[in-house]
CSV table of C-alpha atoms in Angstrom, one decimal:
chain,number,residue,atom,x,y,z
A,1,UNK,CA,233.3,53.9,150.1
A,2,UNK,CA,233.1,50.9,147.4
A,3,UNK,CA,232.9,51.3,143.7
A,4,UNK,CA,229.3,51.4,142.3
A,5,UNK,CA,229.2,47.7,141.1
A,6,UNK,CA,230.6,46.1,144.3
A,7,UNK,CA,228.4,48.7,146.3
A,8,UNK,CA,225.5,47.1,144.8
A,9,UNK,CA,226.8,43.5,145.2
A,10,UNK,CA,227.2,44.0,148.8
A,11,UNK,CA,224.0,45.8,149.6
A,12,UNK,CA,221.7,43.7,147.4
A,13,UNK,CA,222.9,40.5,149.3
A,14,UNK,CA,223.1,41.6,152.7
A,15,UNK,CA,220.2,44.4,153.2
A,16,UNK,CA,217.4,43.1,150.3
A,17,UNK,CA,216.8,40.0,151.9
A,18,UNK,CA,216.4,41.5,155.6
A,19,UNK,CA,214.2,44.2,154.2
A,20,UNK,CA,211.9,41.7,152.1
A,21,UNK,CA,211.7,39.2,155.4
A,22,UNK,CA,210.9,42.1,157.7
A,23,UNK,CA,208.1,43.5,155.2
A,24,UNK,CA,206.5,40.3,154.7
A,25,UNK,CA,206.2,39.5,158.5
A,26,UNK,CA,204.4,42.6,158.7
A,27,UNK,CA,202.1,42.5,155.9
A,28,UNK,CA,204.2,44.7,153.5
A,29,UNK,CA,204.6,43.5,150.1
A,30,UNK,CA,207.4,45.0,148.3
A,31,UNK,CA,208.4,44.5,144.5
A,32,UNK,CA,211.8,43.1,144.6
A,33,UNK,CA,213.3,45.8,142.1
A,34,UNK,CA,211.7,48.2,144.5
A,35,UNK,CA,214.0,46.7,147.2
A,36,UNK,CA,217.0,46.4,145.7
A,37,UNK,CA,216.5,50.2,144.4
A,38,UNK,CA,216.2,51.1,147.6
A,39,UNK,CA,219.4,49.6,149.3
A,40,UNK,CA,221.4,50.6,146.2
A,41,UNK,CA,220.3,53.9,146.3
A,42,UNK,CA,221.3,54.2,150.2
A,43,UNK,CA,224.6,52.5,149.5
A,44,UNK,CA,225.7,55.3,146.8
A,45,UNK,CA,224.2,58.1,149.0
A,46,UNK,CA,226.9,57.0,151.4
A,47,UNK,CA,229.6,58.5,149.5
A,48,UNK,CA,227.9,61.9,150.2
A,49,UNK,CA,227.1,61.8,153.6
A,50,UNK,CA,228.6,61.1,157.3
A,51,UNK,CA,230.3,58.9,158.4
A,52,UNK,CA,231.6,57.6,155.2
A,53,UNK,CA,231.1,60.7,153.1
A,54,UNK,CA,234.2,60.1,150.3
A,55,UNK,CA,233.0,62.7,148.1
A,56,UNK,CA,232.8,65.1,151.1
A,57,UNK,CA,236.4,64.7,151.7
A,58,UNK,CA,237.1,64.9,147.8
A,59,UNK,CA,235.1,68.3,147.9
A,60,UNK,CA,236.9,69.7,151.1
A,61,UNK,CA,240.1,68.7,149.5
A,62,UNK,CA,239.6,71.1,146.8
A,63,UNK,CA,238.0,73.6,148.7
A,64,UNK,CA,240.2,73.6,151.5
A,65,UNK,CA,237.0,73.4,153.7
A,66,UNK,CA,236.4,71.4,156.6
A,67,UNK,CA,235.6,67.8,155.7
A,68,UNK,CA,233.2,67.1,158.3
A,69,UNK,CA,231.3,70.3,157.8
A,70,UNK,CA,231.3,70.0,154.3
A,71,UNK,CA,229.6,66.6,154.8
A,72,UNK,CA,227.3,67.8,157.2
A,73,UNK,CA,226.3,70.7,154.9
A,74,UNK,CA,226.3,68.0,151.9
A,75,UNK,CA,224.0,66.2,154.0
A,76,UNK,CA,221.8,68.9,154.8
A,77,UNK,CA,221.0,69.3,151.1
A,78,UNK,CA,220.5,65.7,150.5
A,79,UNK,CA,217.5,65.4,152.9
A,80,UNK,CA,215.2,65.5,149.9
A,81,UNK,CA,217.4,62.6,148.2
A,82,UNK,CA,217.2,60.4,151.4
A,83,UNK,CA,213.5,60.5,151.7
A,84,UNK,CA,212.8,59.5,147.8
A,85,UNK,CA,213.5,56.0,148.4
A,86,UNK,CA,211.0,55.3,150.8
A,87,UNK,CA,208.4,57.0,148.9
A,88,UNK,CA,208.7,54.2,146.2
A,89,UNK,CA,208.8,51.4,148.6
A,90,UNK,CA,205.4,52.7,149.8
A,91,UNK,CA,204.2,54.3,146.3
A,92,UNK,CA,205.7,51.8,143.8
A,93,UNK,CA,203.9,53.9,141.0
A,94,UNK,CA,207.0,56.1,141.2
A,95,UNK,CA,208.7,52.8,139.6
A,96,UNK,CA,206.1,52.6,137.0
A,97,UNK,CA,204.9,49.4,138.7
A,98,UNK,CA,201.3,49.0,138.5
A,99,UNK,CA,200.5,52.1,135.5
A,100,UNK,CA,197.7,51.2,133.6
A,101,UNK,CA,197.9,54.0,130.9
A,102,UNK,CA,199.3,57.2,129.7
A,103,UNK,CA,196.8,59.3,132.1
A,104,UNK,CA,197.8,57.4,134.9
A,105,UNK,CA,201.5,57.9,134.1
A,106,UNK,CA,201.4,61.8,133.5
A,107,UNK,CA,199.7,61.9,136.9
A,108,UNK,CA,202.1,60.0,138.9
A,109,UNK,CA,205.1,61.6,137.0
A,110,UNK,CA,203.7,65.3,137.6
A,111,UNK,CA,202.6,64.8,141.0
A,112,UNK,CA,206.0,63.4,142.0
A,113,UNK,CA,207.9,66.2,140.0
A,114,UNK,CA,205.8,69.0,142.4
A,115,UNK,CA,206.1,67.0,145.4
A,116,UNK,CA,210.1,67.0,145.0
A,117,UNK,CA,210.0,70.9,144.2
A,118,UNK,CA,207.7,71.4,147.5
A,119,UNK,CA,210.2,69.4,149.4
A,120,UNK,CA,213.2,71.1,148.3
A,121,UNK,CA,211.4,74.7,149.2
A,122,UNK,CA,210.6,73.2,152.7
A,123,UNK,CA,213.9,72.0,153.2
A,124,UNK,CA,215.5,75.4,152.3
A,125,UNK,CA,212.8,77.2,153.9
A,126,UNK,CA,211.9,79.3,150.7
A,127,UNK,CA,208.9,79.0,148.5
A,128,UNK,CA,207.7,82.5,147.1
A,129,UNK,CA,209.3,84.0,150.0
A,130,UNK,CA,211.1,82.8,153.3
A,131,UNK,CA,208.7,80.3,154.7
A,132,UNK,CA,207.3,80.6,158.1
A,133,UNK,CA,207.3,77.5,160.5
A,134,UNK,CA,203.9,76.5,159.9
A,135,UNK,CA,204.2,76.9,156.1
A,136,UNK,CA,207.0,75.0,156.2
A,137,UNK,CA,205.2,72.2,157.7
A,138,UNK,CA,202.4,72.6,155.0
A,139,UNK,CA,204.6,72.3,152.6
A,140,UNK,CA,206.0,68.8,153.9
A,141,UNK,CA,202.3,67.8,154.4
A,142,UNK,CA,201.8,68.4,150.9
A,143,UNK,CA,204.5,66.9,149.7
A,144,UNK,CA,204.0,63.9,151.5
A,145,UNK,CA,200.1,63.7,150.3
A,146,UNK,CA,201.3,63.9,146.6
A,147,UNK,CA,203.8,61.3,147.4
A,148,UNK,CA,201.5,58.8,149.3
A,149,UNK,CA,197.8,59.6,149.0
A,150,UNK,CA,197.2,56.1,150.0
A,151,UNK,CA,198.3,56.7,153.5
A,152,UNK,CA,195.4,58.7,154.4
A,153,UNK,CA,193.0,56.8,152.5
A,154,UNK,CA,193.9,53.7,154.6
A,155,UNK,CA,193.5,55.4,157.7
A,156,UNK,CA,189.7,55.6,156.7
A,157,UNK,CA,189.3,52.5,154.8
A,158,UNK,CA,190.9,49.3,155.2
A,159,UNK,CA,192.6,48.3,152.0
A,160,UNK,CA,192.4,45.0,152.4
A,161,UNK,CA,189.6,42.5,152.9
A,162,UNK,CA,190.9,38.9,154.9
A,163,UNK,CA,189.0,35.8,153.7
A,164,UNK,CA,188.8,32.6,155.5
A,165,UNK,CA,191.6,30.4,154.2
A,166,UNK,CA,188.8,27.7,153.4
A,167,UNK,CA,187.9,29.9,150.7
A,168,UNK,CA,191.3,30.4,149.0
A,169,UNK,CA,190.4,28.6,145.7
A,170,UNK,CA,187.2,31.1,145.2
A,171,UNK,CA,189.4,33.8,145.4
A,172,UNK,CA,192.1,32.3,143.2
A,173,UNK,CA,189.4,31.7,140.7
A,174,UNK,CA,188.4,35.5,140.9
A,175,UNK,CA,191.9,36.7,140.2
A,176,UNK,CA,192.4,38.4,136.7
A,177,UNK,CA,195.1,36.6,134.0
A,178,UNK,CA,198.6,36.2,135.4
A,179,UNK,CA,197.4,38.1,138.7
A,180,UNK,CA,198.6,37.7,142.3
A,181,UNK,CA,197.0,35.9,145.3
A,182,UNK,CA,198.1,37.7,148.6
A,183,UNK,CA,198.1,34.6,151.0
A,184,UNK,CA,198.6,35.2,154.7
A,185,UNK,CA,200.8,31.9,156.3
A,186,UNK,CA,201.8,30.6,159.3
A,187,UNK,CA,204.5,27.6,160.3
A,188,UNK,CA,207.4,26.5,161.6
A,189,UNK,CA,210.7,26.0,160.0
A,190,UNK,CA,213.1,22.9,160.4
A,191,UNK,CA,215.0,25.1,162.5
A,192,UNK,CA,212.4,25.5,165.0
A,193,UNK,CA,211.7,29.1,164.2
A,194,UNK,CA,208.1,30.4,163.9
A,195,UNK,CA,207.3,32.3,160.9
A,196,UNK,CA,204.1,34.3,160.4
A,197,UNK,CA,204.3,36.3,157.0
A,198,UNK,CA,202.3,37.5,153.9
A,199,UNK,CA,203.4,36.1,150.5
A,200,UNK,CA,202.3,36.9,147.0
A,201,UNK,CA,201.4,33.7,145.0
A,202,UNK,CA,201.1,33.9,141.2
A,203,UNK,CA,197.8,32.4,139.7
A,204,UNK,CA,198.7,32.1,136.0
A,205,UNK,CA,195.8,31.8,133.5
A,206,UNK,CA,192.2,31.8,134.1
A,207,UNK,CA,190.4,28.4,135.6
A,208,UNK,CA,189.6,26.8,138.3
A,209,UNK,CA,191.1,28.1,141.4
A,210,UNK,CA,192.9,24.8,142.8
A,211,UNK,CA,194.1,24.3,139.3
A,212,UNK,CA,195.6,27.6,139.2
A,213,UNK,CA,197.5,27.4,142.6
A,214,UNK,CA,198.9,23.8,142.0
A,215,UNK,CA,199.7,24.7,138.5
A,216,UNK,CA,201.0,28.3,138.3
A,217,UNK,CA,202.0,28.7,142.5
A,218,UNK,CA,203.4,25.0,142.6
A,219,UNK,CA,201.3,24.8,146.0
A,220,UNK,CA,198.9,21.9,147.1
A,221,UNK,CA,196.6,22.2,150.2
A,222,UNK,CA,194.8,20.4,152.1
A,223,UNK,CA,191.5,20.9,154.1
A,224,UNK,CA,191.4,19.5,157.8
A,225,UNK,CA,188.3,20.9,159.5
A,226,UNK,CA,188.0,24.1,157.5
A,227,UNK,CA,191.5,24.8,158.0
A,228,UNK,CA,194.0,24.6,155.1
A,229,UNK,CA,197.5,23.3,155.4
A,230,UNK,CA,200.5,23.0,152.9
A,231,UNK,CA,200.5,19.5,151.8
A,232,UNK,CA,202.9,19.5,149.2
A,233,UNK,CA,205.4,22.4,147.3
A,234,UNK,CA,206.7,21.6,143.8
A,235,UNK,CA,210.6,22.0,143.9
A,236,UNK,CA,211.8,25.4,142.2
A,237,UNK,CA,208.2,26.7,142.1
A,238,UNK,CA,206.8,30.1,143.2
A,239,UNK,CA,205.6,28.8,146.7
A,240,UNK,CA,209.3,27.1,147.0
A,241,UNK,CA,211.1,30.6,146.5
A,242,UNK,CA,208.8,32.3,148.9
A,243,UNK,CA,210.3,29.3,151.4
A,244,UNK,CA,206.9,28.1,152.3
A,245,UNK,CA,207.3,24.9,154.2
A,246,UNK,CA,205.2,21.6,154.6
A,247,UNK,CA,202.5,21.7,156.8
A,248,UNK,CA,202.0,25.5,157.3
A,249,UNK,CA,199.0,26.5,157.7
A,250,UNK,CA,197.3,29.2,155.5
A,251,UNK,CA,195.7,31.6,158.0
A,252,UNK,CA,193.8,33.8,155.4
A,253,UNK,CA,193.5,35.2,152.0
A,254,UNK,CA,193.7,39.1,151.4
A,255,UNK,CA,192.2,40.9,148.7
A,256,UNK,CA,192.2,44.4,148.0
A,257,UNK,CA,189.0,46.3,149.2
A,258,UNK,CA,186.9,48.7,147.3
A,259,UNK,CA,187.6,51.8,148.5
A,260,UNK,CA,187.4,55.5,147.1
A,261,UNK,CA,190.3,56.9,144.9
A,262,UNK,CA,193.3,57.5,146.7
A,263,UNK,CA,193.9,60.6,144.6
A,264,UNK,CA,190.6,62.1,146.0
A,265,UNK,CA,193.3,63.9,148.9
A,266,UNK,CA,195.1,65.5,146.3
A,267,UNK,CA,192.4,68.1,146.2
A,268,UNK,CA,193.0,69.2,149.7
A,269,UNK,CA,196.8,69.2,149.4
A,270,UNK,CA,196.2,71.4,145.9
A,271,UNK,CA,194.0,73.8,147.8
A,272,UNK,CA,196.3,74.1,150.9
A,273,UNK,CA,199.2,74.7,148.5
A,274,UNK,CA,197.2,77.8,146.7
A,275,UNK,CA,196.5,79.1,150.0
A,276,UNK,CA,200.4,79.1,151.0
A,277,UNK,CA,201.2,80.6,147.8
A,278,UNK,CA,198.9,83.3,148.2
A,279,UNK,CA,199.7,84.0,151.8
A,280,UNK,CA,203.6,84.2,150.7
A,281,UNK,CA,203.0,86.1,147.4
A,282,UNK,CA,200.9,88.9,149.7
A,283,UNK,CA,203.8,88.8,152.4
A,284,UNK,CA,206.7,89.2,149.2
A,285,UNK,CA,204.7,92.3,147.8
A,286,UNK,CA,204.1,93.8,150.8
A,287,UNK,CA,208.0,93.5,152.0
A,288,UNK,CA,208.8,94.6,148.1
A,289,UNK,CA,211.2,91.8,147.9
A,290,UNK,CA,212.1,90.5,144.6
A,291,UNK,CA,212.7,86.7,144.6
A,292,UNK,CA,216.6,87.1,143.7
A,293,UNK,CA,216.9,89.6,147.0
A,294,UNK,CA,215.1,87.1,149.1
A,295,UNK,CA,217.3,84.2,147.7
A,296,UNK,CA,220.4,86.0,148.8
A,297,UNK,CA,219.4,85.9,152.2
A,298,UNK,CA,218.3,82.4,152.4
């Protein structure tokens, strides 16, 4: 129920840090821009859905309808809108993060567009004609696959390879220029709380791994019998902003594994879509119902 600017200030200050912390503690590193867009999206959406639903009250005042029923109906129409933020949390390519070229951009945009149209068809129960339950489930499965093909690939192949902490300098040296190093750290805060999380540290320009970590990330480590511990943190550095503390242990370093392209799963999704389309086309022609007539019965 807040104005747009105030809405963003409230949700970004109260909700964004929580999502970042919870994600990091579970090994999910989400770009900060994605988190802010996520919480802002739902902050704005609150005006259209219960229990806030100010837009529903405004619409009901104009139409003379019941505001609660109007809000519930609006929520049904907004389900696909509510799902979208989760998609760009788990697939940041939808925010154009990590796009490598025009072909990559075209694939991401076109697949997202088709997925949104199919999700709308699934939630409305109509594609070529009225959808049966299994067809609705199939459309939802296709939508999910187009939005996040990496989900199924991650079930087959581990997306990350864990490297022992003693080799952190070697892994850092292998990173590309201005790349990010994924580090699993664990330790105790000054308040006595145990922290176990994954952080992304910049490594800057190519060079020796130790220099890259110390210069770009502001993190100095010490080796104690093969275990790596935080020895010093430069104030205001990337490591300091990640709230890493002294004497924390570097549990391991994680790097991307060599896995097949996740978009191979587009093929079965497209084949399933063609099958649903053919089945519904045959049924529509058999019943001799035009799309306009069929839509009038939705």
